[in-house]
PDB file of C-alpha atoms in Angstrom:
ATOM      1  CA  MET A   1      83.856  43.344  91.625  1.00 54.00           C
ATOM      2  CA  TYR A   2      85.983  43.075  95.196  1.00 58.00           C
ATOM      3  CA  ARG A   3      88.398  46.045  94.140  1.00 72.00           C
ATOM      4  CA  ARG A   4      85.384  48.195  93.245  1.00 75.00           C
ATOM      5  CA  ASP A   5      83.429  47.583  96.401  1.00 80.00           C
ATOM      6  CA  TYR A   6      86.655  48.524  98.116  1.00 76.00           C
ATOM      7  CA  ILE A   7      87.200  51.552  96.314  1.00 80.00           C
ATOM      8  CA  MET A   8      83.570  52.700  97.020  1.00 85.00           C
ATOM      9  CA  ARG A   9      84.026  51.623 101.012  1.00 85.00           C
ATOM     10  CA  GLN A  10      87.404  53.881 100.816  1.00 83.00           C
ATOM     11  CA  ILE A  11      85.525  56.651  99.106  1.00 85.00           C
ATOM     12  CA  GLU A  12      82.831  56.592 102.038  1.00 90.00           C
ATOM     13  CA  PHE A  13      85.671  56.501 104.521  1.00 88.00           C
ATOM     14  CA  MET A  14      87.227  59.316 103.115  1.00 90.00           C
ATOM     15  CA  VAL A  15      84.196  61.626 102.925  1.00 91.00           C
ATOM     16  CA  GLU A  16      83.491  60.649 106.677  1.00 94.00           C
ATOM     17  CA  VAL A  17      87.199  61.674 107.578  1.00 94.00           C
ATOM     18  CA  LEU A  18      87.134  64.831 105.963  1.00 94.00           C
ATOM     19  CA  GLN A  19      83.805  65.946 107.679  1.00 95.00           C
ATOM     20  CA  ARG A  20      85.232  64.944 110.969  1.00 95.00           C
ATOM     21  CA  LEU A  21      88.359  67.228 110.113  1.00 95.00           C
ATOM     22  CA  GLY A  22      86.233  70.053 108.966  1.00 95.00           C
ATOM     23  CA  GLY A  23      84.511  70.056 112.372  1.00 96.00           C
ATOM     24  CA  LEU A  24      87.784  69.701 114.464  1.00 96.00           C
ATOM     25  CA  VAL A  25      89.472  72.684 112.437  1.00 95.00           C
ATOM     26  CA  ASP A  26      86.477  74.685 112.715  1.00 95.00           C
ATOM     27  CA  GLU A  27      86.496  74.398 116.566  1.00 95.00           C
ATOM     28  CA  ARG A  28      90.321  74.814 116.284  1.00 95.00           C
ATOM     29  CA  ARG A  29      91.067  71.301 117.606  1.00 97.00           C
ATOM     30  CA  TYR A  30      94.253  71.203 115.577  1.00 96.00           C
ATOM     31  CA  GLN A  31      96.021  68.175 117.664  1.00 95.00           C
ATOM     32  CA  ALA A  32      92.807  66.221 117.264  1.00 96.00           C
ATOM     33  CA  ALA A  33      92.572  66.804 113.635  1.00 96.00           C
ATOM     34  CA  MET A  34      96.170  65.782 113.189  1.00 94.00           C
ATOM     35  CA  THR A  35      95.320  62.430 114.959  1.00 94.00           C
ATOM     36  CA  VAL A  36      92.711  61.674 112.981  1.00 95.00           C
ATOM     37  CA  ILE A  37      94.985  62.192 109.773  1.00 94.00           C
ATOM     38  CA  ASP A  38      97.526  59.806 111.234  1.00 91.00           C
ATOM     39  CA  GLU A  39      94.936  57.326 112.242  1.00 92.00           C
ATOM     40  CA  SER A  40      93.255  57.725 108.552  1.00 91.00           C
ATOM     41  CA  MET A  41      96.944  57.209 106.974  1.00 88.00           C
ATOM     42  CA  GLU A  42      97.634  54.147 109.178  1.00 87.00           C
ATOM     43  CA  GLU A  43      94.281  52.618 107.895  1.00 84.00           C
ATOM     44  CA  LEU A  44      95.469  53.081 104.263  1.00 80.00           C
ATOM     45  CA  PHE A  45      99.327  52.244 104.796  1.00 77.00           C
ATOM     46  CA  GLY A  46     100.025  51.116 108.026  1.00 78.00           C
ATOM     47  CA  LEU A  47     102.379  54.599 108.294  1.00 72.00           C
ATOM     48  CA  ASN A  48     101.155  57.715 109.800  1.00 70.00           C
ATOM     49  CA  GLY A  49     101.424  61.026 107.926  1.00 70.00           C
ATOM     50  CA  THR A  50     104.589  62.211 109.858  1.00 74.00           C
ATOM     51  CA  MET A  51     106.235  58.772 108.825  1.00 72.00           C
ATOM     52  CA  VAL A  52     105.232  59.157 105.216  1.00 76.00           C
ATOM     53  CA  THR A  53     106.419  62.780 104.963  1.00 75.00           C
ATOM     54  CA  ARG A  54     109.896  61.657 106.517  1.00 72.00           C
ATOM     55  CA  LEU A  55     110.125  59.278 103.324  1.00 68.00           C
ATOM     56  CA  PHE A  56     109.581  62.432 101.235  1.00 65.00           C
ATOM     57  CA  GLY A  57     113.025  63.102  98.993  1.00 58.00           C
ATOM     58  CA  ARG A  58     114.597  59.556 100.361  1.00 61.00           C
ATOM     59  CA  GLU A  59     112.326  57.042  98.436  1.00 62.00           C
ATOM     60  CA  PRO A  60     109.953  57.246  95.901  1.00 62.00           C
ATOM     61  CA  LEU A  61     106.205  57.537  97.665  1.00 67.00           C
ATOM     62  CA  SER A  62     104.839  55.490  95.021  1.00 68.00           C
ATOM     63  CA  GLN A  63     106.262  52.353  96.657  1.00 67.00           C
ATOM     64  CA  LEU A  64     103.598  52.831  99.213  1.00 67.00           C
ATOM     65  CA  THR A  65     101.206  50.938  97.186  1.00 68.00           C
ATOM     66  CA  PHE A  66     103.830  48.785  95.103  1.00 60.00           C
ATOM     67  CA  GLY A  67     102.217  45.375  93.817  1.00 58.00           C
ATOM     68  CA  GLU A  68      98.591  46.719  94.146  1.00 68.00           C
ATOM     69  CA  ALA A  69      96.170  46.815  91.166  1.00 75.00           C
ATOM     70  CA  ALA A  70      96.463  50.006  89.341  1.00 77.00           C
ATOM     71  CA  ASP A  71      92.704  51.116  90.446  1.00 80.00           C
ATOM     72  CA  LEU A  72      93.510  50.311  94.149  1.00 80.00           C
ATOM     73  CA  SER A  73      97.003  52.144  94.083  1.00 81.00           C
ATOM     74  CA  GLN A  74      95.360  55.099  92.516  1.00 87.00           C
ATOM     75  CA  ALA A  75      92.405  55.294  95.136  1.00 86.00           C
ATOM     76  CA  LYS A  76      94.837  54.756  98.102  1.00 86.00           C
ATOM     77  CA  LEU A  77      97.353  57.452  96.747  1.00 90.00           C
ATOM     78  CA  ILE A  78      94.700  60.179  95.910  1.00 93.00           C
ATOM     79  CA  ALA A  79      93.078  59.518  99.478  1.00 92.00           C
ATOM     80  CA  ALA A  80      96.471  59.897 101.086  1.00 90.00           C
ATOM     81  CA  ALA A  81      97.280  63.148  99.065  1.00 94.00           C
ATOM     82  CA  ALA A  82      93.754  64.498 100.236  1.00 95.00           C
ATOM     83  CA  LEU A  83      94.840  63.751 104.035  1.00 94.00           C
ATOM     84  CA  LEU A  84      98.550  65.204 103.712  1.00 94.00           C
ATOM     85  CA  GLN A  85      96.801  68.367 102.104  1.00 96.00           C
ATOM     86  CA  GLU A  86      94.575  68.660 104.757  1.00 96.00           C
ATOM     87  CA  ALA A  87      97.629  68.358 107.201  1.00 95.00           C
ATOM     88  CA  GLY A  88      99.574  70.989 105.434  1.00 96.00           C
ATOM     89  CA  ASP A  89      96.545  73.228 105.897  1.00 97.00           C
ATOM     90  CA  ILE A  90      96.494  72.671 109.595  1.00 96.00           C
ATOM     91  CA  GLN A  91     100.041  73.734 109.861  1.00 96.00           C
ATOM     92  CA  ALA A  92      99.545  76.832 107.629  1.00 96.00           C
ATOM     93  CA  GLU A  93      96.735  77.763 109.616  1.00 94.00           C
ATOM     94  CA  GLN A  94      98.511  77.983 112.646  1.00 95.00           C
ATOM     95  CA  GLY A  95     101.252  80.018 110.834  1.00 95.00           C
ATOM     96  CA  MET A  96     103.579  77.274 110.767  1.00 96.00           C
ATOM     97  CA  ALA A  97     104.715  77.520 106.957  1.00 93.00           C
ATOM     98  CA  ASP A  98     107.811  75.710 107.246  1.00 94.00           C
ATOM     99  CA  GLU A  99     106.260  72.619 108.787  1.00 94.00           C
ATOM    100  CA  SER A 100     103.569  72.848 106.042  1.00 95.00           C
ATOM    101  CA  PHE A 101     105.929  72.160 103.572  1.00 95.00           C
ATOM    102  CA  PRO A 102     106.608  68.482 103.692  1.00 92.00           C
ATOM    103  CA  PHE A 103     102.952  67.789 104.225  1.00 94.00           C
ATOM    104  CA  PHE A 104     101.911  69.745 100.920  1.00 96.00           C
ATOM    105  CA  ALA A 105     104.891  68.470  98.900  1.00 95.00           C
ATOM    106  CA  SER A 106     104.255  64.867  99.735  1.00 92.00           C
ATOM    107  CA  ALA A 107     100.410  65.373  98.694  1.00 95.00           C
ATOM    108  CA  LEU A 108     101.466  66.547  95.542  1.00 96.00           C
ATOM    109  CA  GLU A 109     103.820  63.593  94.795  1.00 93.00           C
ATOM    110  CA  LEU A 110     101.421  61.008  95.800  1.00 93.00           C
ATOM    111  CA  LEU A 111      98.910  63.036  93.538  1.00 95.00           C
ATOM    112  CA  LEU A 112     101.187  63.120  90.410  1.00 96.00           C
ATOM    113  CA  VAL A 113     102.034  59.329  90.791  1.00 92.00           C
ATOM    114  CA  ALA A 114      98.434  58.743  91.001  1.00 92.00           C
ATOM    115  CA  LEU A 115      97.184  61.055  88.006  1.00 94.00           C
ATOM    116  CA  LEU A 116     100.220  60.120  85.685  1.00 92.00           C
ATOM    117  CA  HIS A 117      99.098  56.363  85.874  1.00 86.00           C
ATOM    118  CA  GLN A 118      95.347  57.533  85.735  1.00 79.00           C
ATOM    119  CA  ASP A 119      92.656  55.640  83.932  1.00 74.00           C
ATOM    120  CA  ASP A 120      89.368  56.664  82.618  1.00 72.00           C
ATOM    121  CA  SER A 121      87.591  56.652  86.128  1.00 76.00           C
ATOM    122  CA  PRO A 122      86.508  59.795  87.261  1.00 84.00           C
ATOM    123  CA  LEU A 123      88.401  61.354  90.591  1.00 89.00           C
ATOM    124  CA  PRO A 124      86.658  61.642  94.008  1.00 91.00           C
ATOM    125  CA  GLU A 125      85.651  65.060  94.835  1.00 93.00           C
ATOM    126  CA  TYR A 126      88.091  65.016  97.442  1.00 93.00           C
ATOM    127  CA  ALA A 127      90.966  64.643  95.026  1.00 95.00           C
ATOM    128  CA  PRO A 128      93.342  67.464  95.416  1.00 96.00           C
ATOM    129  CA  ASP A 129      94.137  69.856  92.815  1.00 97.00           C
ATOM    130  CA  VAL A 130      97.495  70.038  91.318  1.00 97.00           C
ATOM    131  CA  ALA A 131      97.361  73.906  90.563  1.00 97.00           C
ATOM    132  CA  GLU A 132      96.464  74.468  94.103  1.00 97.00           C
ATOM    133  CA  LEU A 133      99.142  72.538  95.894  1.00 98.00           C
ATOM    134  CA  THR A 134     101.785  74.090  93.375  1.00 97.00           C
ATOM    135  CA  ALA A 135     100.265  77.370  94.352  1.00 97.00           C
ATOM    136  CA  VAL A 136     100.887  76.731  98.228  1.00 97.00           C
ATOM    137  CA  LEU A 137     104.059  75.490  97.177  1.00 97.00           C
ATOM    138  CA  ASP A 138     105.577  78.141  95.369  1.00 95.00           C
ATOM    139  CA  PRO A 139     107.363  80.017  98.063  1.00 93.00           C
ATOM    140  CA  PHE A 140     109.646  76.817  98.565  1.00 94.00           C
ATOM    141  CA  HIS A 141     112.191  75.145  96.850  1.00 90.00           C
ATOM    142  CA  LEU A 142     110.982  71.762  95.100  1.00 92.00           C
ATOM    143  CA  PRO A 143     113.496  68.951  94.822  1.00 90.00           C
ATOM    144  CA  PRO A 144     114.434  67.666  91.414  1.00 90.00           C
ATOM    145  CA  HIS A 145     112.328  64.399  91.703  1.00 90.00           C
ATOM    146  CA  LEU A 146     109.139  66.441  92.290  1.00 94.00           C
ATOM    147  CA  ASN A 147     109.694  68.854  89.294  1.00 95.00           C
ATOM    148  CA  GLN A 148     110.358  65.898  87.242  1.00 94.00           C
ATOM    149  CA  LEU A 149     106.958  64.418  88.076  1.00 95.00           C
ATOM    150  CA  LEU A 150     105.447  67.905  87.469  1.00 97.00           C
ATOM    151  CA  LEU A 151     107.121  68.096  84.055  1.00 97.00           C
ATOM    152  CA  ARG A 152     105.660  64.574  83.033  1.00 96.00           C
ATOM    153  CA  TYR A 153     102.328  65.598  84.321  1.00 97.00           C
ATOM    154  CA  TYR A 154     102.169  68.964  82.326  1.00 98.00           C
ATOM    155  CA  GLN A 155     103.317  67.249  79.204  1.00 97.00           C
ATOM    156  CA  LYS A 156     100.799  64.593  79.600  1.00 95.00           C
ATOM    157  CA  ASN A 157      98.141  67.171  79.728  1.00 95.00           C
ATOM    158  CA  SER A 158      99.430  69.205  77.081  1.00 96.00           C
ATOM    159  CA  GLN A 159     100.256  72.078  79.422  1.00 98.00           C
ATOM    160  CA  TYR A 160     103.434  72.704  77.570  1.00 98.00           C
ATOM    161  CA  ASP A 161     104.001  76.144  78.995  1.00 98.00           C
ATOM    162  CA  GLU A 162     103.926  75.123  82.326  1.00 97.00           C
ATOM    163  CA  ALA A 163     106.220  71.971  81.469  1.00 98.00           C
ATOM    164  CA  GLU A 164     108.686  74.547  80.094  1.00 97.00           C
ATOM    165  CA  ASN A 165     108.626  76.795  83.100  1.00 96.00           C
ATOM    166  CA  VAL A 166     109.555  73.755  85.229  1.00 97.00           C
ATOM    167  CA  LEU A 167     112.208  72.428  83.143  1.00 96.00           C
ATOM    168  CA  PHE A 168     114.039  75.751  83.083  1.00 93.00           C
ATOM    169  CA  ASP A 169     113.756  76.226  86.620  1.00 92.00           C
ATOM    170  CA  MET A 170     115.600  72.877  86.953  1.00 93.00           C
ATOM    171  CA  VAL A 171     118.088  73.749  84.500  1.00 93.00           C
ATOM    172  CA  GLU A 172     118.747  77.196  86.030  1.00 91.00           C
ATOM    173  CA  GLU A 173     119.208  75.535  89.282  1.00 88.00           C
ATOM    174  CA  LEU A 174     121.814  72.591  87.827  1.00 88.00           C
ATOM    175  CA  PRO A 175     122.974  73.974  84.541  1.00 87.00           C
ATOM    176  CA  GLU A 176     125.559  71.195  83.965  1.00 86.00           C
ATOM    177  CA  ASP A 177     123.155  68.359  84.704  1.00 90.00           C
ATOM    178  CA  ALA A 178     123.224  66.272  81.875  1.00 91.00           C
ATOM    179  CA  GLU A 179     120.041  64.170  83.121  1.00 92.00           C
ATOM    180  CA  ILE A 180     118.004  67.429  83.119  1.00 93.00           C
ATOM    181  CA  ILE A 181     119.353  68.716  79.817  1.00 94.00           C
ATOM    182  CA  ASN A 182     118.288  65.451  78.158  1.00 94.00           C
ATOM    183  CA  MET A 183     115.375  65.243  79.684  1.00 94.00           C
ATOM    184  CA  GLY A 184     114.386  68.799  78.383  1.00 95.00           C
ATOM    185  CA  ILE A 185     115.889  67.738  74.991  1.00 96.00           C
ATOM    186  CA  THR A 186     113.485  64.704  74.738  1.00 96.00           C
ATOM    187  CA  PHE A 187     110.366  66.890  75.971  1.00 97.00           C
ATOM    188  CA  TYR A 188     110.950  69.162  72.937  1.00 97.00           C
ATOM    189  CA  GLN A 189     111.579  66.602  70.332  1.00 96.00           C
ATOM    190  CA  LEU A 190     108.274  64.870  71.480  1.00 97.00           C
ATOM    191  CA  ILE A 191     106.119  68.007  71.699  1.00 98.00           C
ATOM    192  CA  LEU A 192     107.643  69.152  68.176  1.00 97.00           C
ATOM    193  CA  LYS A 193     106.020  66.124  66.637  1.00 97.00           C
ATOM    194  CA  GLU A 194     102.916  67.848  67.434  1.00 97.00           C
ATOM    195  CA  SER A 195     100.648  70.112  65.127  1.00 97.00           C
ATOM    196  CA  ASP A 196     101.064  74.048  65.272  1.00 97.00           C
ATOM    197  CA  ALA A 197      97.611  73.907  66.601  1.00 98.00           C
ATOM    198  CA  GLN A 198      98.309  71.577  69.410  1.00 98.00           C
ATOM    199  CA  LEU A 199     101.416  73.717  70.421  1.00 98.00           C
ATOM    200  CA  GLU A 200      99.652  76.912  70.437  1.00 97.00           C
ATOM    201  CA  ALA A 201      96.754  75.172  72.486  1.00 98.00           C
ATOM    202  CA  GLY A 202      99.594  74.343  75.105  1.00 97.00           C
ATOM    203  CA  ASN A 203     100.500  78.121  75.302  1.00 97.00           C
ATOM    204  CA  LEU A 204     103.904  77.150  73.632  1.00 98.00           C
ATOM    205  CA  PRO A 205     104.379  78.203  70.074  1.00 97.00           C
ATOM    206  CA  ARG A 206     106.621  76.082  67.793  1.00 97.00           C
ATOM    207  CA  GLU A 207     109.261  78.782  67.268  1.00 97.00           C
ATOM    208  CA  GLU A 208     109.556  79.287  71.213  1.00 97.00           C
ATOM    209  CA  ALA A 209     109.880  75.435  71.587  1.00 98.00           C
ATOM    210  CA  GLU A 210     112.442  75.336  68.882  1.00 97.00           C
ATOM    211  CA  ALA A 211     114.516  78.294  70.492  1.00 97.00           C
ATOM    212  CA  SER A 212     114.354  76.460  73.657  1.00 96.00           C
ATOM    213  CA  LEU A 213     115.605  73.175  72.200  1.00 96.00           C
ATOM    214  CA  ALA A 214     118.408  74.825  70.342  1.00 95.00           C
ATOM    215  CA  GLU A 215     119.426  76.282  73.855  1.00 94.00           C
ATOM    216  CA  LEU A 216     119.537  72.909  75.582  1.00 94.00           C
ATOM    217  CA  LEU A 217     121.462  71.659  72.576  1.00 94.00           C
ATOM    218  CA  ALA A 218     124.008  74.079  72.887  1.00 92.00           C
ATOM    219  CA  LEU A 219     124.206  73.480  76.549  1.00 88.00           C
ATOM    220  CA  ARG A 220     125.073  69.696  75.722  1.00 84.00           C
ATOM    221  CA  GLY A 221     127.369  70.870  73.056  1.00 80.00           C
ATOM    222  CA  ASP A 222     125.196  69.727  69.895  1.00 71.00           C
ATOM    223  CA  HIS A 223     123.745  72.116  67.436  1.00 55.00           C
ATOM    224  CA  PHE A 224     119.975  72.313  66.437  1.00 54.00           C
TER     225      PHE A 224
END
């Protein structure tokens, strides 16, 4: 009961914060908006937004909620992802695309961690959208750990074609990385246990999946 009340209060808090941010951005008071984001992040984690983005690529951002109950952790991660997406939007609106990257990328990492451990609870309306974040990050190079989270997310959601695209981006970048090749082999071995209909629904027909598996096995020196 306590956790549910806490989550409801947090949702109300986030709705108010996002309304404030919308007003500040409309007035082009970007620095004031960033201050609101930092204060809100400190309310969640004791770290402001810039400090969180500095952890990106150095430490798993999931550690920000280490030891907390799953539902509380998910609520905090999604709230933080929403705030960091707002920060990225603010940078982008000012024409600072490079400065927007760590905010968008950190938002995506937090969101993916939350969604990979999501229970059956509905997401709040302010939860960011994976497709929207990947679209704004498309011009940038994503680090391996973020691509791995994307691969797991797409696999979990039966978006097999998207998972394959991410996988082969990683293989193309690091063609001799045994961990990535083994990850890909495991991915194909798992999805090939699905029915033809399920594979077709995920836009990755069996023949294509088998061909890709054979390609990865050849890279590893095996035979399909």
